[in-house]
Amino acid sequence: MTPPVRTTRRARITSLGRYVPERLLTNADLEKIVETSDEWIRTRTGIERRHVVEPGTPTSELCAKAAREALDRRGIGAEELDLIIVATVTPDMVVPATACVVQDKIQATRAWGFDISGACSGFLYALTTGAQFVEAGTHSKVMVIGADVMSAIVDYQDRATCVLFGDGAGAVILEPSPDDSGLVDFLHEMDGSGARYLHMPAGGSAHPASHETVDKRMHFVRQEGAHVFKYAVRKFAEVSQRLLERNGTSPEQVDLFVTHQANLRIIDAARDRLGFPDSKVVKNIHEYGNTTAATIPLALGTALDQGRLRRGDLVLLASVGAGFTVGTVLLRWSGLEGKGQHG
Ligand SMILES: CC(C)(COP(=O)(O)OP(=O)(O)OC[C@H]1O[C@@H](n2cnc3c(N)ncnc32)[C@H](O)[C@@H]1OP(=O)(O)O)[C@@H](O)C(=O)NCCC(=O)NCCS
């Protein structure tokens, strides 16, 4: 399998913004809500705390904060944006798209946009979708946001899921690259037969909201954790490997592995299968838990904070999520643009 022949300019990430709510939900807090322990959560998931919104805070609020930080960092106004793509499974409402709400909040007067529902792979689906518009030459500034308020759809009576998730948002700006830096290639997959293992049953057209759906707690995420775990470990490694191979690249040539943060044991298993040393892997799950569409931009931010993303670095991004969905992206880090950038 060879990568597609490229006839256009690459899209590169020129800015990054993040937002996580200040409010913390620690393992000790969860011990008071469900029958669990700090020790169980840390050893089985690697999570120590999560950031959660004040109840009633919509996802668009987090998106707007992350987007504004990305715009400020880049030193441009929102009116320069051509397109806004929001990856989320916790939209403010079913209609309109959260991208519309964000467009209005940040006053991106020229932009159009839409939402992508790819769960934990949503950000990588959105990133590669946004890149197509840049590579086609029709759009020059695309805002890609991954954001979720998982605390709105997590059942705090279900100890097997409520310990895993947190809230957060990350935003990047994509622009044409003047050189060969930027998104090199991507390989995504979908396996809809996995839907039953991780889903929120009600609220859509299959089970519209009713007293019954509320009574049966169908508006919360349900999952078969062990099955999802095994699928994720296998797919992280398998699809990443295929992407590297078709680009004639080996894990030794990759400088940084930025993966979805769902469970520390999944990250470590993927690391071992791909043969990366721990020094090449970004981890921040202890601080944020699984923020679904926000984990990868938040992890890119952590890598920048730690001085681990340098211009010219080859970076592998990977995610597995509900659907099932699998996303992998290979990119040559270009460094950010604008005021006071070091990354
Ligand atoms: C959820 C997850 C942490 C559970 O870990 P696990 O090692 O698979 O544990 P199991 O589901 O087999 O459960 C083992 C036991 O722990 C219990 N348990 C589950 N959650 C618990 C909690 N928070 N505290 C204490 N015990 C818990 C279970 O009830 C079960 O008890 P039992 O053996 O008496 O039935 C793990 O499966 C996982 O991370 N899965 C992937 C989740 C994920 O990534 N989702 C998002 C995809 S993007």
PDB file of N, CA, C and O in Angstrom, residues 69-121:
ATOM      1  N   GLU A  69      -7.719  31.418  22.344  1.00  0.00           N
ATOM      2  CA  GLU A  69      -6.292  31.293  22.682  1.00  0.00           C
ATOM      3  C   GLU A  69      -5.471  30.996  21.422  1.00  0.00           C
ATOM      4  O   GLU A  69      -4.380  31.553  21.233  1.00  0.00           O
ATOM      5  N   ALA A  70      -6.002  30.147  20.555  1.00  0.00           N
ATOM      6  CA  ALA A  70      -5.272  29.818  19.316  1.00  0.00           C
ATOM      7  C   ALA A  70      -5.149  31.058  18.422  1.00  0.00           C
ATOM      8  O   ALA A  70      -4.100  31.301  17.819  1.00  0.00           O
ATOM      9  N   LEU A  71      -6.216  31.840  18.348  1.00  0.00           N
ATOM     10  CA  LEU A  71      -6.184  33.060  17.516  1.00  0.00           C
ATOM     11  C   LEU A  71      -5.188  34.079  18.094  1.00  0.00           C
ATOM     12  O   LEU A  71      -4.391  34.677  17.356  1.00  0.00           O
ATOM     13  N   ASP A  72      -5.223  34.265  19.426  1.00  0.00           N
ATOM     14  CA  ASP A  72      -4.310  35.225  20.074  1.00  0.00           C
ATOM     15  C   ASP A  72      -2.857  34.816  19.848  1.00  0.00           C
ATOM     16  O   ASP A  72      -2.000  35.639  19.549  1.00  0.00           O
ATOM     17  N   ARG A  73      -2.599  33.549  20.025  1.00  0.00           N
ATOM     18  CA  ARG A  73      -1.245  33.037  19.840  1.00  0.00           C
ATOM     19  C   ARG A  73      -0.748  33.288  18.417  1.00  0.00           C
ATOM     20  O   ARG A  73       0.415  33.622  18.196  1.00  0.00           O
ATOM     21  N   ARG A  74      -1.654  33.111  17.473  1.00  0.00           N
ATOM     22  CA  ARG A  74      -1.306  33.299  16.058  1.00  0.00           C
ATOM     23  C   ARG A  74      -1.258  34.779  15.705  1.00  0.00           C
ATOM     24  O   ARG A  74      -0.665  35.173  14.693  1.00  0.00           O
ATOM     25  N   GLY A  75      -1.913  35.600  16.555  1.00  0.00           N
ATOM     26  CA  GLY A  75      -1.922  37.043  16.305  1.00  0.00           C
ATOM     27  C   GLY A  75      -2.853  37.444  15.174  1.00  0.00           C
ATOM     28  O   GLY A  75      -2.582  38.400  14.440  1.00  0.00           O
ATOM     29  N   ILE A  76      -3.969  36.715  15.028  1.00  0.00           N
ATOM     30  CA  ILE A  76      -4.946  37.072  13.983  1.00  0.00           C
ATOM     31  C   ILE A  76      -6.339  37.199  14.610  1.00  0.00           C
ATOM     32  O   ILE A  76      -6.593  36.697  15.707  1.00  0.00           O
ATOM     33  N   GLY A  77      -7.233  37.861  13.896  1.00  0.00           N
ATOM     34  CA  GLY A  77      -8.604  38.005  14.367  1.00  0.00           C
ATOM     35  C   GLY A  77      -9.468  36.863  13.837  1.00  0.00           C
ATOM     36  O   GLY A  77      -9.141  36.236  12.821  1.00  0.00           O
ATOM     37  N   ALA A  78     -10.598  36.628  14.513  1.00  0.00           N
ATOM     38  CA  ALA A  78     -11.490  35.529  14.116  1.00  0.00           C
ATOM     39  C   ALA A  78     -12.057  35.735  12.711  1.00  0.00           C
ATOM     40  O   ALA A  78     -12.396  34.767  12.022  1.00  0.00           O
ATOM     41  N   GLU A  79     -12.129  36.998  12.281  1.00  0.00           N
ATOM     42  CA  GLU A  79     -12.708  37.263  10.952  1.00  0.00           C
ATOM     43  C   GLU A  79     -11.800  36.741   9.830  1.00  0.00           C
ATOM     44  O   GLU A  79     -12.226  36.660   8.672  1.00  0.00           O
ATOM     45  N   GLU A  80     -10.581  36.351  10.166  1.00  0.00           N
ATOM     46  CA  GLU A  80      -9.688  35.793   9.136  1.00  0.00           C
ATOM     47  C   GLU A  80      -9.947  34.309   8.867  1.00  0.00           C
ATOM     48  O   GLU A  80      -9.414  33.743   7.909  1.00  0.00           O
ATOM     49  N   LEU A  81     -10.744  33.682   9.745  1.00  0.00           N
ATOM     50  CA  LEU A  81     -10.991  32.240   9.571  1.00  0.00           C
ATOM     51  C   LEU A  81     -11.946  31.989   8.399  1.00  0.00           C
ATOM     52  O   LEU A  81     -12.933  32.703   8.229  1.00  0.00           O
ATOM     53  N   ASP A  82     -11.628  30.938   7.629  1.00  0.00           N
ATOM     54  CA  ASP A  82     -12.493  30.546   6.503  1.00  0.00           C
ATOM     55  C   ASP A  82     -13.470  29.450   6.895  1.00  0.00           C
ATOM     56  O   ASP A  82     -14.543  29.328   6.321  1.00  0.00           O
ATOM     57  N   LEU A  83     -13.066  28.620   7.846  1.00  0.00           N
ATOM     58  CA  LEU A  83     -13.831  27.402   8.153  1.00  0.00           C
ATOM     59  C   LEU A  83     -13.607  27.016   9.613  1.00  0.00           C
ATOM     60  O   LEU A  83     -12.489  27.133  10.124  1.00  0.00           O
ATOM     61  N   ILE A  84     -14.678  26.573  10.261  1.00  0.00           N
ATOM     62  CA  ILE A  84     -14.576  26.068  11.646  1.00  0.00           C
ATOM     63  C   ILE A  84     -15.150  24.648  11.671  1.00  0.00           C
ATOM     64  O   ILE A  84     -16.307  24.433  11.279  1.00  0.00           O
ATOM     65  N   ILE A  85     -14.345  23.695  12.116  1.00  0.00           N
ATOM     66  CA  ILE A  85     -14.838  22.321  12.265  1.00  0.00           C
ATOM     67  C   ILE A  85     -14.745  21.955  13.748  1.00  0.00           C
ATOM     68  O   ILE A  85     -13.671  22.084  14.350  1.00  0.00           O
ATOM     69  N   VAL A  86     -15.863  21.527  14.307  1.00  0.00           N
ATOM     70  CA  VAL A  86     -15.883  21.135  15.720  1.00  0.00           C
ATOM     71  C   VAL A  86     -16.114  19.627  15.803  1.00  0.00           C
ATOM     72  O   VAL A  86     -17.134  19.122  15.325  1.00  0.00           O
ATOM     73  N   ALA A  87     -15.174  18.927  16.401  1.00  0.00           N
ATOM     74  CA  ALA A  87     -15.345  17.498  16.676  1.00  0.00           C
ATOM     75  C   ALA A  87     -15.872  17.370  18.093  1.00  0.00           C
ATOM     76  O   ALA A  87     -15.234  17.848  19.038  1.00  0.00           O
ATOM     77  N   THR A  88     -17.026  16.734  18.235  1.00  0.00           N
ATOM     78  CA  THR A  88     -17.606  16.570  19.575  1.00  0.00           C
ATOM     79  C   THR A  88     -18.688  15.499  19.560  1.00  0.00           C
ATOM     80  O   THR A  88     -19.336  15.272  18.530  1.00  0.00           O
ATOM     81  N   VAL A  89     -18.873  14.831  20.707  1.00  0.00           N
ATOM     82  CA  VAL A  89     -20.059  13.983  20.880  1.00  0.00           C
ATOM     83  C   VAL A  89     -20.994  14.595  21.919  1.00  0.00           C
ATOM     84  O   VAL A  89     -21.991  13.989  22.297  1.00  0.00           O
ATOM     85  N   THR A  90     -20.638  15.779  22.371  1.00  0.00           N
ATOM     86  CA  THR A  90     -21.496  16.479  23.329  1.00  0.00           C
ATOM     87  C   THR A  90     -21.816  17.870  22.782  1.00  0.00           C
ATOM     88  O   THR A  90     -21.432  18.885  23.384  1.00  0.00           O
ATOM     89  N   PRO A  91     -22.479  17.927  21.611  1.00  0.00           N
ATOM     90  CA  PRO A  91     -22.836  19.233  21.058  1.00  0.00           C
ATOM     91  C   PRO A  91     -23.752  19.986  22.024  1.00  0.00           C
ATOM     92  O   PRO A  91     -24.429  19.374  22.844  1.00  0.00           O
ATOM     93  N   ASP A  92     -23.774  21.316  21.906  1.00  0.00           N
ATOM     94  CA  ASP A  92     -24.669  22.095  22.770  1.00  0.00           C
ATOM     95  C   ASP A  92     -26.102  21.601  22.620  1.00  0.00           C
ATOM     96  O   ASP A  92     -26.847  21.488  23.586  1.00  0.00           O
ATOM     97  N   MET A  93     -26.477  21.351  21.348  1.00  0.00           N
ATOM     98  CA  MET A  93     -27.835  20.908  21.007  1.00  0.00           C
ATOM     99  C   MET A  93     -27.695  19.983  19.802  1.00  0.00           C
ATOM    100  O   MET A  93     -26.650  19.966  19.172  1.00  0.00           O
ATOM    101  N   VAL A  94     -28.782  19.278  19.462  1.00  0.00           N
ATOM    102  CA  VAL A  94     -28.738  18.466  18.246  1.00  0.00           C
ATOM    103  C   VAL A  94     -28.715  19.392  17.024  1.00  0.00           C
ATOM    104  O   VAL A  94     -28.004  19.166  16.059  1.00  0.00           O
ATOM    105  N   VAL A  95     -29.496  20.446  17.066  1.00  0.00           N
ATOM    106  CA  VAL A  95     -29.525  21.456  16.013  1.00  0.00           C
ATOM    107  C   VAL A  95     -29.524  22.826  16.673  1.00  0.00           C
ATOM    108  O   VAL A  95     -30.291  23.025  17.618  1.00  0.00           O
ATOM    109  N   PRO A  96     -28.732  23.792  16.266  1.00  0.00           N
ATOM    110  CA  PRO A  96     -27.783  23.729  15.159  1.00  0.00           C
ATOM    111  C   PRO A  96     -26.457  23.113  15.585  1.00  0.00           C
ATOM    112  O   PRO A  96     -26.261  22.777  16.757  1.00  0.00           O
ATOM    113  N   ALA A  97     -25.554  23.016  14.617  1.00  0.00           N
ATOM    114  CA  ALA A  97     -24.218  22.497  14.905  1.00  0.00           C
ATOM    115  C   ALA A  97     -23.518  23.411  15.913  1.00  0.00           C
ATOM    116  O   ALA A  97     -23.727  24.632  15.914  1.00  0.00           O
ATOM    117  N   THR A  98     -22.699  22.807  16.756  1.00  0.00           N
ATOM    118  CA  THR A  98     -21.934  23.602  17.724  1.00  0.00           C
ATOM    119  C   THR A  98     -20.993  24.558  17.000  1.00  0.00           C
ATOM    120  O   THR A  98     -20.697  25.648  17.508  1.00  0.00           O
ATOM    121  N   ALA A  99     -20.534  24.188  15.803  1.00  0.00           N
ATOM    122  CA  ALA A  99     -19.679  25.090  15.016  1.00  0.00           C
ATOM    123  C   ALA A  99     -20.379  26.433  14.783  1.00  0.00           C
ATOM    124  O   ALA A  99     -19.736  27.489  14.802  1.00  0.00           O
ATOM    125  N   CYS A 100     -21.703  26.407  14.581  1.00  0.00           N
ATOM    126  CA  CYS A 100     -22.462  27.660  14.382  1.00  0.00           C
ATOM    127  C   CYS A 100     -22.411  28.507  15.647  1.00  0.00           C
ATOM    128  O   CYS A 100     -22.224  29.730  15.583  1.00  0.00           O
ATOM    129  N   VAL A 101     -22.589  27.867  16.789  1.00  0.00           N
ATOM    130  CA  VAL A 101     -22.594  28.605  18.063  1.00  0.00           C
ATOM    131  C   VAL A 101     -21.210  29.215  18.299  1.00  0.00           C
ATOM    132  O   VAL A 101     -21.084  30.368  18.720  1.00  0.00           O
ATOM    133  N   VAL A 102     -20.180  28.435  17.989  1.00  0.00           N
ATOM    134  CA  VAL A 102     -18.805  28.923  18.185  1.00  0.00           C
ATOM    135  C   VAL A 102     -18.525  30.088  17.227  1.00  0.00           C
ATOM    136  O   VAL A 102     -17.927  31.101  17.617  1.00  0.00           O
ATOM    137  N   GLN A 103     -18.964  29.956  15.990  1.00  0.00           N
ATOM    138  CA  GLN A 103     -18.759  31.025  14.989  1.00  0.00           C
ATOM    139  C   GLN A 103     -19.315  32.344  15.508  1.00  0.00           C
ATOM    140  O   GLN A 103     -18.696  33.399  15.406  1.00  0.00           O
ATOM    141  N   ASP A 104     -20.490  32.260  16.113  1.00  0.00           N
ATOM    142  CA  ASP A 104     -21.129  33.474  16.642  1.00  0.00           C
ATOM    143  C   ASP A 104     -20.382  33.972  17.880  1.00  0.00           C
ATOM    144  O   ASP A 104     -20.132  35.165  18.021  1.00  0.00           O
ATOM    145  N   LYS A 105     -19.996  33.046  18.753  1.00  0.00           N
ATOM    146  CA  LYS A 105     -19.329  33.456  20.002  1.00  0.00           C
ATOM    147  C   LYS A 105     -18.001  34.151  19.740  1.00  0.00           C
ATOM    148  O   LYS A 105     -17.648  35.101  20.420  1.00  0.00           O
ATOM    149  N   ILE A 106     -17.228  33.641  18.777  1.00  0.00           N
ATOM    150  CA  ILE A 106     -15.914  34.267  18.533  1.00  0.00           C
ATOM    151  C   ILE A 106     -15.985  35.309  17.413  1.00  0.00           C
ATOM    152  O   ILE A 106     -14.990  35.918  17.074  1.00  0.00           O
ATOM    153  N   GLN A 107     -17.184  35.454  16.832  1.00  0.00           N
ATOM    154  CA  GLN A 107     -17.379  36.428  15.749  1.00  0.00           C
ATOM    155  C   GLN A 107     -16.458  36.158  14.549  1.00  0.00           C
ATOM    156  O   GLN A 107     -15.742  37.050  14.071  1.00  0.00           O
ATOM    157  N   ALA A 108     -16.498  34.925  14.110  1.00  0.00           N
ATOM    158  CA  ALA A 108     -15.739  34.550  12.905  1.00  0.00           C
ATOM    159  C   ALA A 108     -16.647  34.834  11.709  1.00  0.00           C
ATOM    160  O   ALA A 108     -17.242  33.925  11.122  1.00  0.00           O
ATOM    161  N   THR A 109     -16.749  36.080  11.356  1.00  0.00           N
ATOM    162  CA  THR A 109     -17.820  36.550  10.468  1.00  0.00           C
ATOM    163  C   THR A 109     -17.779  35.960   9.056  1.00  0.00           C
ATOM    164  O   THR A 109     -18.799  35.907   8.384  1.00  0.00           O
ATOM    165  N   ARG A 110     -16.596  35.533   8.596  1.00  0.00           N
ATOM    166  CA  ARG A 110     -16.494  35.016   7.218  1.00  0.00           C
ATOM    167  C   ARG A 110     -16.571  33.499   7.145  1.00  0.00           C
ATOM    168  O   ARG A 110     -16.599  32.917   6.072  1.00  0.00           O
ATOM    169  N   ALA A 111     -16.544  32.841   8.320  1.00  0.00           N
ATOM    170  CA  ALA A 111     -16.365  31.377   8.316  1.00  0.00           C
ATOM    171  C   ALA A 111     -17.674  30.622   8.134  1.00  0.00           C
ATOM    172  O   ALA A 111     -18.726  31.048   8.603  1.00  0.00           O
ATOM    173  N   TRP A 112     -17.595  29.491   7.452  1.00  0.00           N
ATOM    174  CA  TRP A 112     -18.672  28.505   7.500  1.00  0.00           C
ATOM    175  C   TRP A 112     -18.141  27.332   8.316  1.00  0.00           C
ATOM    176  O   TRP A 112     -16.973  27.358   8.758  1.00  0.00           O
ATOM    177  N   GLY A 113     -18.959  26.307   8.514  1.00  0.00           N
ATOM    178  CA  GLY A 113     -18.431  25.197   9.307  1.00  0.00           C
ATOM    179  C   GLY A 113     -19.442  24.121   9.591  1.00  0.00           C
ATOM    180  O   GLY A 113     -20.594  24.199   9.167  1.00  0.00           O
ATOM    181  N   PHE A 114     -18.993  23.143  10.328  1.00  0.00           N
ATOM    182  CA  PHE A 114     -19.844  21.986  10.636  1.00  0.00           C
ATOM    183  C   PHE A 114     -19.224  21.189  11.772  1.00  0.00           C
ATOM    184  O   PHE A 114     -18.078  21.426  12.149  1.00  0.00           O
ATOM    185  N   ASP A 115     -20.017  20.246  12.307  1.00  0.00           N
ATOM    186  CA  ASP A 115     -19.539  19.367  13.374  1.00  0.00           C
ATOM    187  C   ASP A 115     -19.176  17.998  12.805  1.00  0.00           C
ATOM    188  O   ASP A 115     -19.738  17.570  11.786  1.00  0.00           O
ATOM    189  N   ILE A 116     -18.293  17.327  13.499  1.00  0.00           N
ATOM    190  CA  ILE A 116     -17.958  15.941  13.162  1.00  0.00           C
ATOM    191  C   ILE A 116     -18.165  15.093  14.409  1.00  0.00           C
ATOM    192  O   ILE A 116     -17.690  15.457  15.492  1.00  0.00           O
ATOM    193  N   SER A 117     -18.881  13.983  14.241  1.00  0.00           N
ATOM    194  CA  SER A 117     -19.107  13.078  15.362  1.00  0.00           C
ATOM    195  C   SER A 117     -18.249  11.840  15.169  1.00  0.00           C
ATOM    196  O   SER A 117     -18.656  10.902  14.498  1.00  0.00           O
ATOM    197  N   GLY A 118     -17.063  11.866  15.708  1.00  0.00           N
ATOM    198  CA  GLY A 118     -16.151  10.716  15.556  1.00  0.00           C
ATOM    199  C   GLY A 118     -15.666  10.224  16.902  1.00  0.00           C
ATOM    200  O   GLY A 118     -14.654   9.525  16.989  1.00  0.00           O
ATOM    201  N   ALA A 119     -16.367  10.647  17.967  1.00  0.00           N
ATOM    202  CA  ALA A 119     -16.003  10.270  19.340  1.00  0.00           C
ATOM    203  C   ALA A 119     -14.517  10.566  19.593  1.00  0.00           C
ATOM    204  O   ALA A 119     -14.044  11.639  19.252  1.00  0.00           O
ATOM    205  N   CYS A 120     -13.802   9.580  20.123  1.00  0.00           N
ATOM    206  CA  CYS A 120     -12.412   9.841  20.505  1.00  0.00           C
ATOM    207  C   CYS A 120     -11.502  10.034  19.283  1.00  0.00           C
ATOM    208  O   CYS A 120     -10.407  10.568  19.406  1.00  0.00           O
ATOM    209  N   SER A 121     -11.959   9.596  18.101  1.00  0.00           N
ATOM    210  CA  SER A 121     -11.192   9.868  16.885  1.00  0.00           C
ATOM    211  C   SER A 121     -11.659  11.151  16.210  1.00  0.00           C
ATOM    212  O   SER A 121     -11.179  11.503  15.125  1.00  0.00           O
TER     213      SER A 121
END
